[in-house]
Short mmCIF file of C-alpha atoms and ligand atoms in Angstrom, two decimals:
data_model
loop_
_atom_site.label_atom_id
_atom_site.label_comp_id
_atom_site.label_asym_id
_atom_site.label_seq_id
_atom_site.Cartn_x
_atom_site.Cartn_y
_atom_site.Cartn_z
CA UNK A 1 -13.31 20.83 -25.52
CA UNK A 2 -10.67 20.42 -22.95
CA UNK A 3 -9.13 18.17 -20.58
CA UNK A 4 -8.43 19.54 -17.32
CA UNK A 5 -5.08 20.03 -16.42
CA UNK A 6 -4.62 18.41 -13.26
CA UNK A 7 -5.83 15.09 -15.24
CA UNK A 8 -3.91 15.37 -17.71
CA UNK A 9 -1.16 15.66 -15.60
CA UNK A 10 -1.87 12.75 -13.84
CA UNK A 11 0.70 9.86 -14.90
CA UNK A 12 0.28 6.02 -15.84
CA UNK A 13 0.87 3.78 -12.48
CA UNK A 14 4.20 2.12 -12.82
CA UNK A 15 2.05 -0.99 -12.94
CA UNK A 16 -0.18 -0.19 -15.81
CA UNK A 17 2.78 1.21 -17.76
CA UNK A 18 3.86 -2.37 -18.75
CA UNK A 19 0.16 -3.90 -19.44
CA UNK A 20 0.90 -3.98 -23.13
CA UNK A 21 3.70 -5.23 -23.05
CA UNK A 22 2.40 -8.12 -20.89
CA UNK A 23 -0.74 -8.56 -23.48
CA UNK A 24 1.75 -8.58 -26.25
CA UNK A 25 3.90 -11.45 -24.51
CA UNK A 26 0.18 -13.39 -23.79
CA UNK A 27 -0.42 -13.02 -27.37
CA UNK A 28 2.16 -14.73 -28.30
CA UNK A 29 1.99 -17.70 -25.88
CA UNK A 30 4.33 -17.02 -23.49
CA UNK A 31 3.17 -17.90 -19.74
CA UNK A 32 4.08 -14.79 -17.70
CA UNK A 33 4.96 -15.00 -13.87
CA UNK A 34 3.57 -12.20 -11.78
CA UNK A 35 5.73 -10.21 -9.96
CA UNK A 36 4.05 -7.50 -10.12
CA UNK A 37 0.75 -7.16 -8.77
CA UNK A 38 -0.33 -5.95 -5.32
CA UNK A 39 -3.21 -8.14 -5.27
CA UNK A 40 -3.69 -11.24 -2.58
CA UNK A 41 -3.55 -14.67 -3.91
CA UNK A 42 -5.16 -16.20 -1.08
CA UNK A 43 -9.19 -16.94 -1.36
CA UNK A 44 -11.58 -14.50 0.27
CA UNK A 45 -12.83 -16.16 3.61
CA UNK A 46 -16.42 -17.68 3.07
CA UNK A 47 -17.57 -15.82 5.76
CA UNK A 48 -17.91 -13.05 3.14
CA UNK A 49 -20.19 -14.27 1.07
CA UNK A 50 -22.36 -16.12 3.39
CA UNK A 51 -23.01 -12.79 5.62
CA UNK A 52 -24.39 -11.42 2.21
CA UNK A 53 -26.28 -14.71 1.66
CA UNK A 54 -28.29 -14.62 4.81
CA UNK A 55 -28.68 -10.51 5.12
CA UNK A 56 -32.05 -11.16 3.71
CA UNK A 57 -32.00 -7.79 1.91
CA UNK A 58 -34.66 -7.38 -1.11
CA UNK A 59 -33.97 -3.92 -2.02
CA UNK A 60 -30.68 -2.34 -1.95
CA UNK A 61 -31.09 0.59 -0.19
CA UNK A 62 -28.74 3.83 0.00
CA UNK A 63 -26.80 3.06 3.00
CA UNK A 64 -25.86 5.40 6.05
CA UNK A 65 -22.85 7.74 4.62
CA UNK A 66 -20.82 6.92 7.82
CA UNK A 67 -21.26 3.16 6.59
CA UNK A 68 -22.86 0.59 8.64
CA UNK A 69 -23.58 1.11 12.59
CA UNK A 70 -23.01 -2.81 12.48
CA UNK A 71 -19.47 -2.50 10.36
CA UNK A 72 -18.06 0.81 12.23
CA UNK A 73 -18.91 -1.09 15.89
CA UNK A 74 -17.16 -4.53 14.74
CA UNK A 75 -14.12 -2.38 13.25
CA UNK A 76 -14.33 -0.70 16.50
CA UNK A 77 -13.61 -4.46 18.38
CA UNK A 78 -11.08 -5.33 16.15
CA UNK A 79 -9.24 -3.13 16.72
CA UNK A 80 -9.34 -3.11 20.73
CA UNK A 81 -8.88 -7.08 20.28
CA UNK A 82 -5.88 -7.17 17.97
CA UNK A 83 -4.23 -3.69 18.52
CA UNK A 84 -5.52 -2.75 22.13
CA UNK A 85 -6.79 0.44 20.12
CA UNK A 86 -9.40 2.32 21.04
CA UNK A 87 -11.82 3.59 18.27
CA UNK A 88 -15.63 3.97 18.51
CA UNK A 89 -17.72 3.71 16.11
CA UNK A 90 -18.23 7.88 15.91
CA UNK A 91 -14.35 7.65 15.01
CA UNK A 92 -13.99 5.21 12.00
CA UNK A 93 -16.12 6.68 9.11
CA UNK A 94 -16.43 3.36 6.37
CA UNK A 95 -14.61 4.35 2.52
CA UNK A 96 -15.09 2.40 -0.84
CA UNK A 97 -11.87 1.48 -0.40
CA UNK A 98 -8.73 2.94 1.28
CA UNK A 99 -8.79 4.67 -2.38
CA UNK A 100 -11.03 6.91 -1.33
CA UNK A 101 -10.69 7.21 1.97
CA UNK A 102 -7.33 8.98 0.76
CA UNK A 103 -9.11 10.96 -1.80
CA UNK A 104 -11.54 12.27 0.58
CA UNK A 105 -8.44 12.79 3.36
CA UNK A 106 -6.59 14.52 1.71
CA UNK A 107 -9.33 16.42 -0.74
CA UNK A 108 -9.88 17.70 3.47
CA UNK A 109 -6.66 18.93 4.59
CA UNK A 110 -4.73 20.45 1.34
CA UNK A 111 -5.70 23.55 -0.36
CA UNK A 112 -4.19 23.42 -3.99
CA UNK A 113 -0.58 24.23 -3.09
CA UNK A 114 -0.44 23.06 0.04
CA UNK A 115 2.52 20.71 0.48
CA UNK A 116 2.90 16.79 1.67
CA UNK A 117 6.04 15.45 3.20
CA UNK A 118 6.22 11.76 2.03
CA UNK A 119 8.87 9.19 2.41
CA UNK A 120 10.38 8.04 -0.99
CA UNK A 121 10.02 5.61 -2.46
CA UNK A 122 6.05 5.49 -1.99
CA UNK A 123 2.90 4.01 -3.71
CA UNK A 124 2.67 5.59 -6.49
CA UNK A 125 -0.84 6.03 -7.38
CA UNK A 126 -0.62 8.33 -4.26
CA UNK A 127 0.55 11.07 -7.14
CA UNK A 128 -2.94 10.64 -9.01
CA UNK A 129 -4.53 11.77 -5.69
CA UNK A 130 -1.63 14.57 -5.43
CA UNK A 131 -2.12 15.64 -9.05
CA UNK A 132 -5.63 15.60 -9.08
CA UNK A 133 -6.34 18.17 -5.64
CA UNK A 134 -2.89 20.28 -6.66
CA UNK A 135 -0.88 19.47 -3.61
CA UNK A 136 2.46 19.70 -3.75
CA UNK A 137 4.79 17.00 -3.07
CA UNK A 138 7.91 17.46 -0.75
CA UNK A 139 9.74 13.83 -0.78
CA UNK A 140 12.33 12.89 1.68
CA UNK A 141 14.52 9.94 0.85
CA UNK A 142 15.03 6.76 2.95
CA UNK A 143 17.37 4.62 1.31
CA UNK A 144 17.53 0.61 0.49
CA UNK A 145 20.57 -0.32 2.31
CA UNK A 146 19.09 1.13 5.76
CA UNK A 147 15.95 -0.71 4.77
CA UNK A 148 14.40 2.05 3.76
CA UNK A 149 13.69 3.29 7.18
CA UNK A 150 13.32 6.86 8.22
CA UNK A 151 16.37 9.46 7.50
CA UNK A 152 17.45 11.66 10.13
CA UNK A 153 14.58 14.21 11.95
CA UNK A 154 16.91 16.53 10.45
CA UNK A 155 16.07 15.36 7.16
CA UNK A 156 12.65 15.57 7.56
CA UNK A 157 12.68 18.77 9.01
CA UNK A 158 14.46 20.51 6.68
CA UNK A 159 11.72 19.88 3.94
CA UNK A 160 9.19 21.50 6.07
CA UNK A 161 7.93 24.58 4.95
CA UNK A 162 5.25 27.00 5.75
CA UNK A 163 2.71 25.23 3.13
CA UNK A 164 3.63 21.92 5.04
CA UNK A 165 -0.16 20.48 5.92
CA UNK A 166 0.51 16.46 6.72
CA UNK A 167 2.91 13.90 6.81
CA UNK A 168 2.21 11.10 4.91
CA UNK A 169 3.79 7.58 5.95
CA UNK A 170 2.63 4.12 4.60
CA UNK A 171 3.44 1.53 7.56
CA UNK A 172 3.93 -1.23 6.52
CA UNK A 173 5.52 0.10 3.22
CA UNK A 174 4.78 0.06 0.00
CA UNK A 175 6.63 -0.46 -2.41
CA UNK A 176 8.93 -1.07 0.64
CA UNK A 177 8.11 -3.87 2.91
CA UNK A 178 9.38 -1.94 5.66
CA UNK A 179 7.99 -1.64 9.43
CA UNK A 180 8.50 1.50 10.92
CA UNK A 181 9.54 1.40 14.86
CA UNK A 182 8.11 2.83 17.53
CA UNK A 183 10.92 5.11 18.10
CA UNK A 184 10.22 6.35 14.32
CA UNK A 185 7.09 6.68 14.63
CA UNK A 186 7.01 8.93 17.71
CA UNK A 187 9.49 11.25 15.67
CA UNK A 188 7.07 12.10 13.50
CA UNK A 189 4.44 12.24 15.84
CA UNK A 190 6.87 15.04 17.27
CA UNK A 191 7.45 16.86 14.03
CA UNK A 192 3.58 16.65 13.39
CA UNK A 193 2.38 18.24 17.01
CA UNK A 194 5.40 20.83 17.01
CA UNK A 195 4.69 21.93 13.22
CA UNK A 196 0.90 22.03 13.65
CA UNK A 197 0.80 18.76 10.78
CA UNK A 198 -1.65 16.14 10.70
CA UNK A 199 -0.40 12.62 10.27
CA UNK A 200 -1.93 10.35 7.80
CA UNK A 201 -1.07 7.12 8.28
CA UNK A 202 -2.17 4.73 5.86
CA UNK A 203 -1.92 1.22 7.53
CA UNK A 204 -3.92 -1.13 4.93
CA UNK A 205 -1.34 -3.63 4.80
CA UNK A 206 -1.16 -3.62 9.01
CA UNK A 207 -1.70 -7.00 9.66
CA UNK A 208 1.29 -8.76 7.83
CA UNK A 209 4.29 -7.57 9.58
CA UNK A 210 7.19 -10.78 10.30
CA UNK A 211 9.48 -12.05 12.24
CA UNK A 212 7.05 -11.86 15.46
CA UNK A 213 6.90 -8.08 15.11
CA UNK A 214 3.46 -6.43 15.26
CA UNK A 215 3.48 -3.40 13.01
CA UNK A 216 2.86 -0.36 15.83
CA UNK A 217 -0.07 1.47 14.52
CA UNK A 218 0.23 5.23 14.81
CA UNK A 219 -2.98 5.61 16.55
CA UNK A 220 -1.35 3.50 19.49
CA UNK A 221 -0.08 7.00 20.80
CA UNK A 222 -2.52 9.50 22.85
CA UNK A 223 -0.28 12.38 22.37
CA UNK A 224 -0.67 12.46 18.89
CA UNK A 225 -4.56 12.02 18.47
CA UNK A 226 -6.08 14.98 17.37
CA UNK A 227 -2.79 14.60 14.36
CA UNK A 228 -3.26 11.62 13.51
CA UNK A 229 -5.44 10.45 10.83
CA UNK A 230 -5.74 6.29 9.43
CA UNK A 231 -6.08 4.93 6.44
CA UNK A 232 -7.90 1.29 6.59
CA UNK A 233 -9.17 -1.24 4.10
CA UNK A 234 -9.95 -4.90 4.49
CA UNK A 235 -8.34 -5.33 0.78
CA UNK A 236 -4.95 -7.34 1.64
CA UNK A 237 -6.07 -8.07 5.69
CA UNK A 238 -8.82 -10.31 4.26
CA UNK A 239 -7.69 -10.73 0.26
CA UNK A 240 -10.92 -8.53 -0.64
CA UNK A 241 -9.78 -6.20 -2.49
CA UNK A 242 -13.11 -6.49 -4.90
CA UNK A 243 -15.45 -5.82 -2.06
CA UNK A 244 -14.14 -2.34 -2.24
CA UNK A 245 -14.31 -1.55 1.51
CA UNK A 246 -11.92 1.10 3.88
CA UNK A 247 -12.12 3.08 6.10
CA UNK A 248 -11.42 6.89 7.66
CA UNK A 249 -9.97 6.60 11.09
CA UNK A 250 -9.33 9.23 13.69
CA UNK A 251 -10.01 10.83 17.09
CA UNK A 252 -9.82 14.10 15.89
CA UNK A 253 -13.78 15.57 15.93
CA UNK A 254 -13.64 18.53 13.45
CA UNK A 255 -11.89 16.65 11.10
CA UNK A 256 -14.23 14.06 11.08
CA UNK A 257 -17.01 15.98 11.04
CA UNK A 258 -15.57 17.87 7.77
CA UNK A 259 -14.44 14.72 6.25
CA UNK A 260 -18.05 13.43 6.77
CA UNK A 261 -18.85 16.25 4.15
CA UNK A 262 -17.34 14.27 1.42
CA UNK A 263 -19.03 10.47 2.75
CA UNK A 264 -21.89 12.50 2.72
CA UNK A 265 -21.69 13.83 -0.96
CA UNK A 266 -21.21 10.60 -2.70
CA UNK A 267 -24.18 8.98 -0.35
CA UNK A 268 -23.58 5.76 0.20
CA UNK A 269 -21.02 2.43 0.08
CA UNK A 270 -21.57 -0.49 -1.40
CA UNK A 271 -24.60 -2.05 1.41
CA UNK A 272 -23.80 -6.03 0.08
CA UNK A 273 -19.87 -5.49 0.48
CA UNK A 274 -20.19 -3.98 4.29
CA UNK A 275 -22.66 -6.44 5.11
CA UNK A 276 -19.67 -9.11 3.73
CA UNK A 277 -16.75 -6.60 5.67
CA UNK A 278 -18.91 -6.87 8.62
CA UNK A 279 -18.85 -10.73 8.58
CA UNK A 280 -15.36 -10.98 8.28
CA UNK A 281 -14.66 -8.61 11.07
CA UNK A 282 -17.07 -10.15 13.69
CA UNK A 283 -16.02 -14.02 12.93
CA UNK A 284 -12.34 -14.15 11.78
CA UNK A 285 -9.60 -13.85 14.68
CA UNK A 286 -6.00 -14.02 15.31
CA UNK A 287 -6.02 -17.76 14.09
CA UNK A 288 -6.54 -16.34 10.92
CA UNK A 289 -4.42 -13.67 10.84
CA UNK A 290 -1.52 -15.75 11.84
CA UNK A 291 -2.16 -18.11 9.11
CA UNK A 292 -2.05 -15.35 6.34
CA UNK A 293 0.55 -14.00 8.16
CA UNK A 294 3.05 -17.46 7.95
CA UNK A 295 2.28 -17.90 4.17
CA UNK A 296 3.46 -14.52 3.39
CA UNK A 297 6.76 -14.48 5.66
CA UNK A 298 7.25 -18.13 4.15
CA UNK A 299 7.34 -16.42 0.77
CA UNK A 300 9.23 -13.48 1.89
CA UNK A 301 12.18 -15.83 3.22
CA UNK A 302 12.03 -17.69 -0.04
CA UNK A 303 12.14 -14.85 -2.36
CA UNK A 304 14.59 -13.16 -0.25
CA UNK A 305 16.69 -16.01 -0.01
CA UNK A 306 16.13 -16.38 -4.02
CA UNK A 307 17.60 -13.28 -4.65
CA UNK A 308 20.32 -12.79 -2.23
CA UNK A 309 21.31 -15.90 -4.61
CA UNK A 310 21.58 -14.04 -7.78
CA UNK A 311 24.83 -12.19 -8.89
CA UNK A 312 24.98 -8.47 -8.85
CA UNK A 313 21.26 -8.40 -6.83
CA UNK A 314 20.99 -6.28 -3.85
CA UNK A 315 18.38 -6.32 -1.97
CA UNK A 316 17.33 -6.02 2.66
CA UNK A 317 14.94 -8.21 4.20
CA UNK A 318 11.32 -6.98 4.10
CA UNK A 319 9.58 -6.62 7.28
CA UNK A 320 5.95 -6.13 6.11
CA UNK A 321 3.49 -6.12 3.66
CA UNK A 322 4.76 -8.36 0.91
CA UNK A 323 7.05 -6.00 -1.36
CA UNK A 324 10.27 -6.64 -1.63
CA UNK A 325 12.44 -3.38 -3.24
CA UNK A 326 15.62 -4.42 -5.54
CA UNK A 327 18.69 -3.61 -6.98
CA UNK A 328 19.18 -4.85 -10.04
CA UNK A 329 23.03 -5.31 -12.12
CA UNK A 330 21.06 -3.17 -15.00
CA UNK A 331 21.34 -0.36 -16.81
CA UNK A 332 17.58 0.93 -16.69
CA UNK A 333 14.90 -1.37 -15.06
CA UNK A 334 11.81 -0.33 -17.05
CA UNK A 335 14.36 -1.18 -20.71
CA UNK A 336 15.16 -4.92 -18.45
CA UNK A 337 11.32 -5.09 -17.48
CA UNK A 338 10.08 -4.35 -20.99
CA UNK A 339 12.62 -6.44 -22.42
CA UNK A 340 11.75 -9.23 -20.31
CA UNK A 341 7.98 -9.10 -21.67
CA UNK A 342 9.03 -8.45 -25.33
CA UNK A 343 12.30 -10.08 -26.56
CA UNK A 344 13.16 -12.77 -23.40
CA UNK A 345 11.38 -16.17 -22.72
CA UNK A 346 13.11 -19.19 -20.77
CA UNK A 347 11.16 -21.79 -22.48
CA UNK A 348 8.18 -19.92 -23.07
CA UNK A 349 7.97 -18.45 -19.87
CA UNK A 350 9.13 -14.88 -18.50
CA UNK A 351 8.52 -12.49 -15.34
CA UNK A 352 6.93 -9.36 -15.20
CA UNK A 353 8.49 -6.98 -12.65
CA UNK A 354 7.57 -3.35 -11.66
CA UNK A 355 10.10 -0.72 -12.43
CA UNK A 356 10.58 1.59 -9.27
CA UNK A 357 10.90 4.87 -10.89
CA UNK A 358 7.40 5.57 -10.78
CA UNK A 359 7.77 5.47 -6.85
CA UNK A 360 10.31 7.89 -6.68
CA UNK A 361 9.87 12.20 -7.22
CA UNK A 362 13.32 12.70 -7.60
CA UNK A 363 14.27 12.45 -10.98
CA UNK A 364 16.28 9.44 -11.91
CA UNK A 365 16.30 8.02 -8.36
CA UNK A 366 15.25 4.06 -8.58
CA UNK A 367 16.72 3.75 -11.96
CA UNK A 368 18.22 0.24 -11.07
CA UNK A 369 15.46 -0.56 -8.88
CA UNK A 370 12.25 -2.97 -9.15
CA UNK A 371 9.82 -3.66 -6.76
CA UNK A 372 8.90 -7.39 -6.03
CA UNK A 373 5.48 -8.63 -4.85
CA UNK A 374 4.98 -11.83 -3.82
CA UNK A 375 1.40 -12.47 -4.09
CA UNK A 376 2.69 -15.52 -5.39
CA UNK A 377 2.61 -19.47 -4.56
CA UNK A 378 6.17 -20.78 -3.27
CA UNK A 379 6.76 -23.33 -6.61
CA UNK A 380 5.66 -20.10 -8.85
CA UNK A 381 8.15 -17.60 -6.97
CA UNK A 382 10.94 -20.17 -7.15
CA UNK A 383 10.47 -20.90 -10.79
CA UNK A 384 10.13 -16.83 -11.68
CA UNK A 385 13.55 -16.61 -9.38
CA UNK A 386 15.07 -18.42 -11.73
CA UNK A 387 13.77 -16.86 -14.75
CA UNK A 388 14.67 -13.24 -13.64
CA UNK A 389 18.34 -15.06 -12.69
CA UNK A 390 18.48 -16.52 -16.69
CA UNK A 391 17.21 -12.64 -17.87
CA UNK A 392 19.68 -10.92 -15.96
CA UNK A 393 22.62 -13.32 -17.75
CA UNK A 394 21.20 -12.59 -21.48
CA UNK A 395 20.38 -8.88 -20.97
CA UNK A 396 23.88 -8.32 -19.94
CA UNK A 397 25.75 -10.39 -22.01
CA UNK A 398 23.60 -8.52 -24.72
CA UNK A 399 24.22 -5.04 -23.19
CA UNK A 400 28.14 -5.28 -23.00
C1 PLP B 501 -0.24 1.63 0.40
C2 PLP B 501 -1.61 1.45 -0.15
N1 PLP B 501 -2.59 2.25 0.28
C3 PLP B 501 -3.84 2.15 -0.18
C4 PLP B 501 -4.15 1.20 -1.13
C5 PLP B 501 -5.55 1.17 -1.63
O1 PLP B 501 -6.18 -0.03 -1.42
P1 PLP B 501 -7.76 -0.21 -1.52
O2 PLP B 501 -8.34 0.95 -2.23
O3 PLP B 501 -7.96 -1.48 -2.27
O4 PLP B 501 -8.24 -0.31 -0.13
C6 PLP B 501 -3.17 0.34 -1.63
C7 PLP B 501 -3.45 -0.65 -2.66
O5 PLP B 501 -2.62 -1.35 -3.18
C8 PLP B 501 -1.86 0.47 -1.11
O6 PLP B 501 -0.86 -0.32 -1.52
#
């Protein structure tokens, strides 16, 4: 018997990779700080758990394969109220997850070896999705001392090809943190309507942008509707990542109405979690948001702060999301990371960290590089600062 080989091509996350490692360093009683996982601290609002509470459902049904009339219309307010975007409900199409809504995305545009232009670095279980439909991957670098922004439309251009099918961009970034502007954004809304491209824009992580700045969502721009194609979830905008819950949104009719193939194949979401999604999005408001919003920029400044603090660390000021991409005085950052988990402990106590190779398709590009998340409580990032600070010292001193 075989395994096929687009999953066996498929490789470990960056975050998985160092699992064991992390079990291992359990095992043997050391407390371990999380910097590593993507995953919201904060408590999923009640209003979850009491819309499933009081649905009064006694059988769970299929649902509709668009998702919930009541879900797509209350997505459909949020985001006139807090974006001034206009989506009906015929235009969002509801996802387990922004997982799939990705999966099914992109299973619609790309023939196997069709190409994707992506920005690198970039999340890297994108490449399971890549892998697993054969596209091909065309990667354009942005680099961490312009803040990862966009390069030059030249640069982007010049990695388009005949194959090209759809930019990719993930605003806010991950592993990034970075907001793309306006001006950025309407430059590939130019590439994508001159070369015939759709744009996917994958915006899960829209809500926490800092510093006052709203994250511009790409389908703020009329010219580039029937391009543009967004990726939703309520995973980090409501700290649900468990309810499983995205979305498919875009103004663009035939590509809906394919896309709705795939909703339609695998029948149904979750009903209990979009009953929950649906409570969240008809009671919680910008009060909310903003609240969220301020305990993630407070932790941004602090880890930022933290590590502009620590000799030989480079590192620009995430704008979004909460990622934070670093340089590291290191040799190799998955040897430091591993080693940090296997052979370091600052009274009993280490960091995990994610080595940013994995988010890179260049070869060797990121080698010094980790990314940063803090999903993290202010005394906990402050206390891992300093243990990362202490590592740094010893794996040096040991790597002369
Ligand atoms: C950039 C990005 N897109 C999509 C996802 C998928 O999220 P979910 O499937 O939980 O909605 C994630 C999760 O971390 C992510 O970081």
């Amino acid at each position: 018997m075989n395994i096929s080989k687009r999953v066996n091509n498929i490789k470990v996350s960056p975050v998985r990779k160092l699992i064991p490692y992390q079990e291992e360093a359990v095992r043997c009683g050391k407390k371990v700080y999380h910097f590593n996982i993507g995953q919201p601290d904060l408590p999923t609002p009640p209003e979850f758990f009491e819309f499933i509470a009081n649905s009064g459902e006694t059988t769970l049904k299929y649902a509709h394969s668009k998702g919930n009339l009541g879900l797509r219309q209350a997505m459909s307010r949020f985001y006139k109220e807090n974006f001034n975007l206009d989506f009906n409900e015929e235009e969002i199409l509801i996802t387990c997850g922004g997982s799939e809504a990705l999966l099914f995305v992109l299973s619609t545009i790309f023939d196997v070896g069709d190409e994707i232009l992506v920005s690198e670095p970039y999340y890297a279980n994108y490449n399971s999705f890549f892998e697993m439909l054969e596209i091909k991957v065309n990667a354009f670098q942005s680099k961490a001392e312009e803040g990862f922004h966009l390069p030059a439309k030249e640069e982007i251009l010049a990695k388009i090809t005949p194959n090209t099918k759809a930019i990719l961009l993930t605003n806010p970034g991950n592993p990034t943190g970075t907001v793309y502007t306006e001006e950025e954004l309407k430059v590939i809304g130019d590439i994508a309507k001159e070369y015939n491209l759709f744009v996917i824009s994958d915006e899960v992580y829209r809500l926490l942008s800092y510093d006052n700045k709203i994250a511009t969502s790409m389908g703020a721009f009329p010219e580039y509707a029937e391009n543009t194609v967004i990726i939703e979830s309520i995973s980090k905008t409501y700290s649900a990542c468990g309810a499983r819950i995205g979305a498919i949104v875009s103004k663009n009719k035939e590509f809906m109405s394919a896309v709705y193939k795939l909703c339609q194949a695998r029948l149904s979401v979750s009903s209990l979690d979009m009953i929950g999604a649906e409570g969240l999005y008809n009671t919680l408001r910008k009060e909310y948001f903003d609240k969220n919003r301020a305990i993630y920029e407070n932790r941004r400044d602090v880890i930022f702060e933290g590590l502009q603090k620590i000799d030989g660390v480079k590192v620009t000021k995430p704008e979004g999301a909460f990622y934070v991409m670093v340089t590291l005085p290191v040799d190799d950052s998955e040897k430091f990371a591993i080693w940090l988990l296997s052979s370091f402990d600052c009274d009993g106590e280490t960091v995990m960290l994610t080595p940013a190779q994995g988010f890179y398709k260049t070869p060797d590009a990121g080698k010094q590089q980790v990314r940063i998340t803090y999903c993290l409580e202010e005394d906990k990032i402050k206390k891992a600062l300093n243990i990362l600070e202490k590592g740094l010292i010893e794996y040096n001193k040991l790597n002369k």
